[in-house]
PDB file of C-alpha atoms in Angstrom:
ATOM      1  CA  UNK A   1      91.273  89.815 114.403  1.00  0.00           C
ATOM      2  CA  UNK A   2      93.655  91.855 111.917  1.00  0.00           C
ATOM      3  CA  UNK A   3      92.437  91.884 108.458  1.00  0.00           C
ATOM      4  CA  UNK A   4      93.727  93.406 105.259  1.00  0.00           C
ATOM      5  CA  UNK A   5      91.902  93.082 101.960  1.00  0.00           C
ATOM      6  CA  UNK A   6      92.833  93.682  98.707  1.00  0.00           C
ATOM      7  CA  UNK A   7      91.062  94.604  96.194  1.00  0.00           C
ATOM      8  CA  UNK A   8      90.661  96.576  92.694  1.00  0.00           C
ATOM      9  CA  UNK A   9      92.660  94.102  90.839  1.00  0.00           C
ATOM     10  CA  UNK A  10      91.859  92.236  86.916  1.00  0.00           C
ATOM     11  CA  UNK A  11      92.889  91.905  83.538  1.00  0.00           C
ATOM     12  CA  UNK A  12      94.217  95.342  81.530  1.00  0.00           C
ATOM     13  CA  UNK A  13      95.858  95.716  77.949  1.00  0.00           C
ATOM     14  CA  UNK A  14      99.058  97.081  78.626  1.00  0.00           C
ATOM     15  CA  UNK A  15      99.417 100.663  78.977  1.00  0.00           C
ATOM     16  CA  UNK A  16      96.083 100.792  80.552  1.00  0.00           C
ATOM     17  CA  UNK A  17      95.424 102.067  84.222  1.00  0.00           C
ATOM     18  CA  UNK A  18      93.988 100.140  87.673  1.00  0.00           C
ATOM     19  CA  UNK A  19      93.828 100.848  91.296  1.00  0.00           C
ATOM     20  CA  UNK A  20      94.274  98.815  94.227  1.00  0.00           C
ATOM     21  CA  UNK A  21      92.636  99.042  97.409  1.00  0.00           C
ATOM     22  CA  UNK A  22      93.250  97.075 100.624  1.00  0.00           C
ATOM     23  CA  UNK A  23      91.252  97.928 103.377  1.00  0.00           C
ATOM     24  CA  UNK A  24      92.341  97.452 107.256  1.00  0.00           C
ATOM     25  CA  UNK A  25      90.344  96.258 110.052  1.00  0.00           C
ATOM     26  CA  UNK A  26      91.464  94.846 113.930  1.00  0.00           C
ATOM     27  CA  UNK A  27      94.509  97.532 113.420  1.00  0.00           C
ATOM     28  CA  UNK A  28      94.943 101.281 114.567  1.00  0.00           C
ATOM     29  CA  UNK A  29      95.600 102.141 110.969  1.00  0.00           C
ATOM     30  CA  UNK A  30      97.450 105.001 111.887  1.00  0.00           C
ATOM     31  CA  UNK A  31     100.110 103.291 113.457  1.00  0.00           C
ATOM     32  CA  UNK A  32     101.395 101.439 110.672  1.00  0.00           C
ATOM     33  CA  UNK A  33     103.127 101.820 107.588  1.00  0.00           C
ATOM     34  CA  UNK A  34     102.017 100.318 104.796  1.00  0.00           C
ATOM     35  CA  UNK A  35     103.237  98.533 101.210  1.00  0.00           C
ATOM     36  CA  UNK A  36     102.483  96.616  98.359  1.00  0.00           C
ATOM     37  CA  UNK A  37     104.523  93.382  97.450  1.00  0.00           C
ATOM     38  CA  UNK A  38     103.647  91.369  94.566  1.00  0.00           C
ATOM     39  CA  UNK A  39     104.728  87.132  92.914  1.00  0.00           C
ATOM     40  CA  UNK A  40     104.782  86.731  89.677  1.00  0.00           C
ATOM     41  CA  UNK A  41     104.306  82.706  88.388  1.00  0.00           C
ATOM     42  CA  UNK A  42     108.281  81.073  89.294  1.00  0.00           C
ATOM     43  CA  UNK A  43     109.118  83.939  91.187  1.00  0.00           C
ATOM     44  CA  UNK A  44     109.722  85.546  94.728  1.00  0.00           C
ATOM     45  CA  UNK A  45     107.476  87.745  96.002  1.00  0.00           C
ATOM     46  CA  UNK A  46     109.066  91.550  95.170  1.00  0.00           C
ATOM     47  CA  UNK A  47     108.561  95.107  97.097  1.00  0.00           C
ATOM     48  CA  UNK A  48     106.607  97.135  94.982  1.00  0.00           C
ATOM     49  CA  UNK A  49     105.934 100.262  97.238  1.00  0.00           C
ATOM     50  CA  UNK A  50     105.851 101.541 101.027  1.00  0.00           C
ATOM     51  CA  UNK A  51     104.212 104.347 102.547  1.00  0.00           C
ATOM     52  CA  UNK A  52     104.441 105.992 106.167  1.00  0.00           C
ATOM     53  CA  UNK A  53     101.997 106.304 109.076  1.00  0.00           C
ATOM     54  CA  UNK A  54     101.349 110.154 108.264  1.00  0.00           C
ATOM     55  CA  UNK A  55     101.655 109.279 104.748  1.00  0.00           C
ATOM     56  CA  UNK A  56     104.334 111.839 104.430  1.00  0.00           C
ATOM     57  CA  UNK A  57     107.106 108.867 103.238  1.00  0.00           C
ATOM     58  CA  UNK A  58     107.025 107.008  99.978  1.00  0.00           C
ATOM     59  CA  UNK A  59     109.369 103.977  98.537  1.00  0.00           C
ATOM     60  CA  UNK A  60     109.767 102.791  95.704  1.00  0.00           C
ATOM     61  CA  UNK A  61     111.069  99.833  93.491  1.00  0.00           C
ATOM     62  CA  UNK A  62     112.765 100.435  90.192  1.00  0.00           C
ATOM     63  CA  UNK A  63     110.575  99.191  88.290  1.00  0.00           C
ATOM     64  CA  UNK A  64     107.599 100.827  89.252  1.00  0.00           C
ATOM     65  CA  UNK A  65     109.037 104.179  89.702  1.00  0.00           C
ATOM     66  CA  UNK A  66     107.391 107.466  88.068  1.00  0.00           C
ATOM     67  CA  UNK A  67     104.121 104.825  87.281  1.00  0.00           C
ATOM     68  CA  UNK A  68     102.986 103.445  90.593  1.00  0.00           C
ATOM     69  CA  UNK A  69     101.220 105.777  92.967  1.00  0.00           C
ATOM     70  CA  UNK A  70     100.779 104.584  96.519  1.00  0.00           C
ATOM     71  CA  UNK A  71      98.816 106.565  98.931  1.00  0.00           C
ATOM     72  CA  UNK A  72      96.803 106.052 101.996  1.00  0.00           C
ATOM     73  CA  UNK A  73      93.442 106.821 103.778  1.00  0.00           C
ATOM     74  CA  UNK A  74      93.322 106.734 107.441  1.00  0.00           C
ATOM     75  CA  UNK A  75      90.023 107.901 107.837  1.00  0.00           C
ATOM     76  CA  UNK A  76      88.940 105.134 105.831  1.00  0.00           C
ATOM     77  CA  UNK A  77      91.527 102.978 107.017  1.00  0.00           C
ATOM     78  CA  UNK A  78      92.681 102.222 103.294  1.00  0.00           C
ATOM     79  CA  UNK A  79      96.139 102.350 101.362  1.00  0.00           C
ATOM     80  CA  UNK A  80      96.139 102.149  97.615  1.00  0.00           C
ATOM     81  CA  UNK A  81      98.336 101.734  95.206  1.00  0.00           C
ATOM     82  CA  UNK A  82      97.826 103.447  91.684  1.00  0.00           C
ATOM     83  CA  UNK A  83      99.407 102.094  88.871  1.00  0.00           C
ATOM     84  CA  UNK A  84      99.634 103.387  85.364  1.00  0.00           C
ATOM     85  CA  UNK A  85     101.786 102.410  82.076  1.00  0.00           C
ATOM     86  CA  UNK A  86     100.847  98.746  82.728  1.00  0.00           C
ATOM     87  CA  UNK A  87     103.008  96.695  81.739  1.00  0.00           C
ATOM     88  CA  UNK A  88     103.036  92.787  80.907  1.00  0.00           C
ATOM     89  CA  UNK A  89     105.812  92.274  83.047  1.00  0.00           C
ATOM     90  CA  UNK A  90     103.510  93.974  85.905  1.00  0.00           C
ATOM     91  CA  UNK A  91     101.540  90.420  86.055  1.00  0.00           C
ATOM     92  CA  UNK A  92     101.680  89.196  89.418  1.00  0.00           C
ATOM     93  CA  UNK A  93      99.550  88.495  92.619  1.00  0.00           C
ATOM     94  CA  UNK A  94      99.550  91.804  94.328  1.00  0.00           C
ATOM     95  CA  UNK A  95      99.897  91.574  98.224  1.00  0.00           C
ATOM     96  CA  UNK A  96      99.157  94.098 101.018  1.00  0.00           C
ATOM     97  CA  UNK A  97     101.351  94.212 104.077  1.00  0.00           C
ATOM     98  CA  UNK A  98     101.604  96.383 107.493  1.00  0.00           C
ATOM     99  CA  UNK A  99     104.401  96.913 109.231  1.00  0.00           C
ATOM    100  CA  UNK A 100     105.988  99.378 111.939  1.00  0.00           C
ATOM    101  CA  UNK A 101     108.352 101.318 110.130  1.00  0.00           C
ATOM    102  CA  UNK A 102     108.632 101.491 106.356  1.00  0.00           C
ATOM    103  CA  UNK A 103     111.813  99.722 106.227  1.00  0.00           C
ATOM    104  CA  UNK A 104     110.364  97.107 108.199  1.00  0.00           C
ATOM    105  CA  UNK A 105     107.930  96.514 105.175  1.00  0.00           C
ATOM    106  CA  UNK A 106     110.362  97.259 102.695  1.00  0.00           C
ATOM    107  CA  UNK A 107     112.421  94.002 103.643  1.00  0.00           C
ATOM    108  CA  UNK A 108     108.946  92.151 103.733  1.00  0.00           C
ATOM    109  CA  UNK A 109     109.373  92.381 107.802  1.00  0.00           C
ATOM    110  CA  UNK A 110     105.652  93.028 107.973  1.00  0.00           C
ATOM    111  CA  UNK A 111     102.918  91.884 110.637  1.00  0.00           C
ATOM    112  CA  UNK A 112     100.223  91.191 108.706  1.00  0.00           C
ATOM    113  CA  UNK A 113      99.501  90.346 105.239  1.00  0.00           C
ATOM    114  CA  UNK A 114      96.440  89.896 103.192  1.00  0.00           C
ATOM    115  CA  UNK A 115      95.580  87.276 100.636  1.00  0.00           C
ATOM    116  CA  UNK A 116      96.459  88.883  97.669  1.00  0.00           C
ATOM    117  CA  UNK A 117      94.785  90.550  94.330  1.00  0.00           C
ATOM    118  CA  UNK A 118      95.415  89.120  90.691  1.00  0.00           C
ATOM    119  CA  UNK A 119      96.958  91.655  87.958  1.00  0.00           C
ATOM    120  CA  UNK A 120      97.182  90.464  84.577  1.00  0.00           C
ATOM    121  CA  UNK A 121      98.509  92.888  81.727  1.00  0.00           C
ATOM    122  CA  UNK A 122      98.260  91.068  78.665  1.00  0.00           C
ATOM    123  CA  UNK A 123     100.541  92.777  75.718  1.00  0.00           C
TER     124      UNK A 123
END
């Protein structure tokens, strides 16, 4: 049974730092890419960042550019996603997704999906 489980997520002032983790089991880590999507209230979900297998391939939305980090573990079996310069527009259910190729999970093509990780950034 695949599983992926966010977690790391809360309430931060804006500006402030947090780190989310979602952690893979029933996959062979390895041979996935990985992202982050997130839905704010009244919106579509939105790509926030992909990484590749070998972690050597990053992507990134706009918005998140130069303050989201995402990076990957596959020892552990664990991609995160680092973001700093919170903002209050950042508030949003933050979603983990797998996929076979990044742009796969850039287009929100991915296999599996966890159940998602509250962010709220309050101004």
């Amino acid at each position: 049974q695949v599983q992926l489980v966010e977690s790391g997520g809360g309430l931060v002032q804006a500006g402030g730092s947090l780190r989310l983790s979602c952690a893979a089991s029933g996959i062979t880590f390895g041979n996935y890419a990985m992202g982050w999507f997130r839905q704010a209230p009244g919106k579509e979900r939105e790509f926030v960042a992909t990484i590749s297998r070998t972690g050597g391939g990053t992507l990134y939305a706009n918005s998140v550019k130069g303050r989201f980090t995402i990076s990957r573990d596959n020892a552990e079996n664990t991609v995160y996603l680092q973001m700093n310069s919170l903002k209050p527009e950042d508030t949003a259910i933050y979603y983990c997704t797998s996929g076979t190729s990044t742009a796969l999970v850039s287009r929100g093509s991915g296999n599996y999906w966890g159940q998602g990780t509250q962010v709220t950034v309050s101004s």
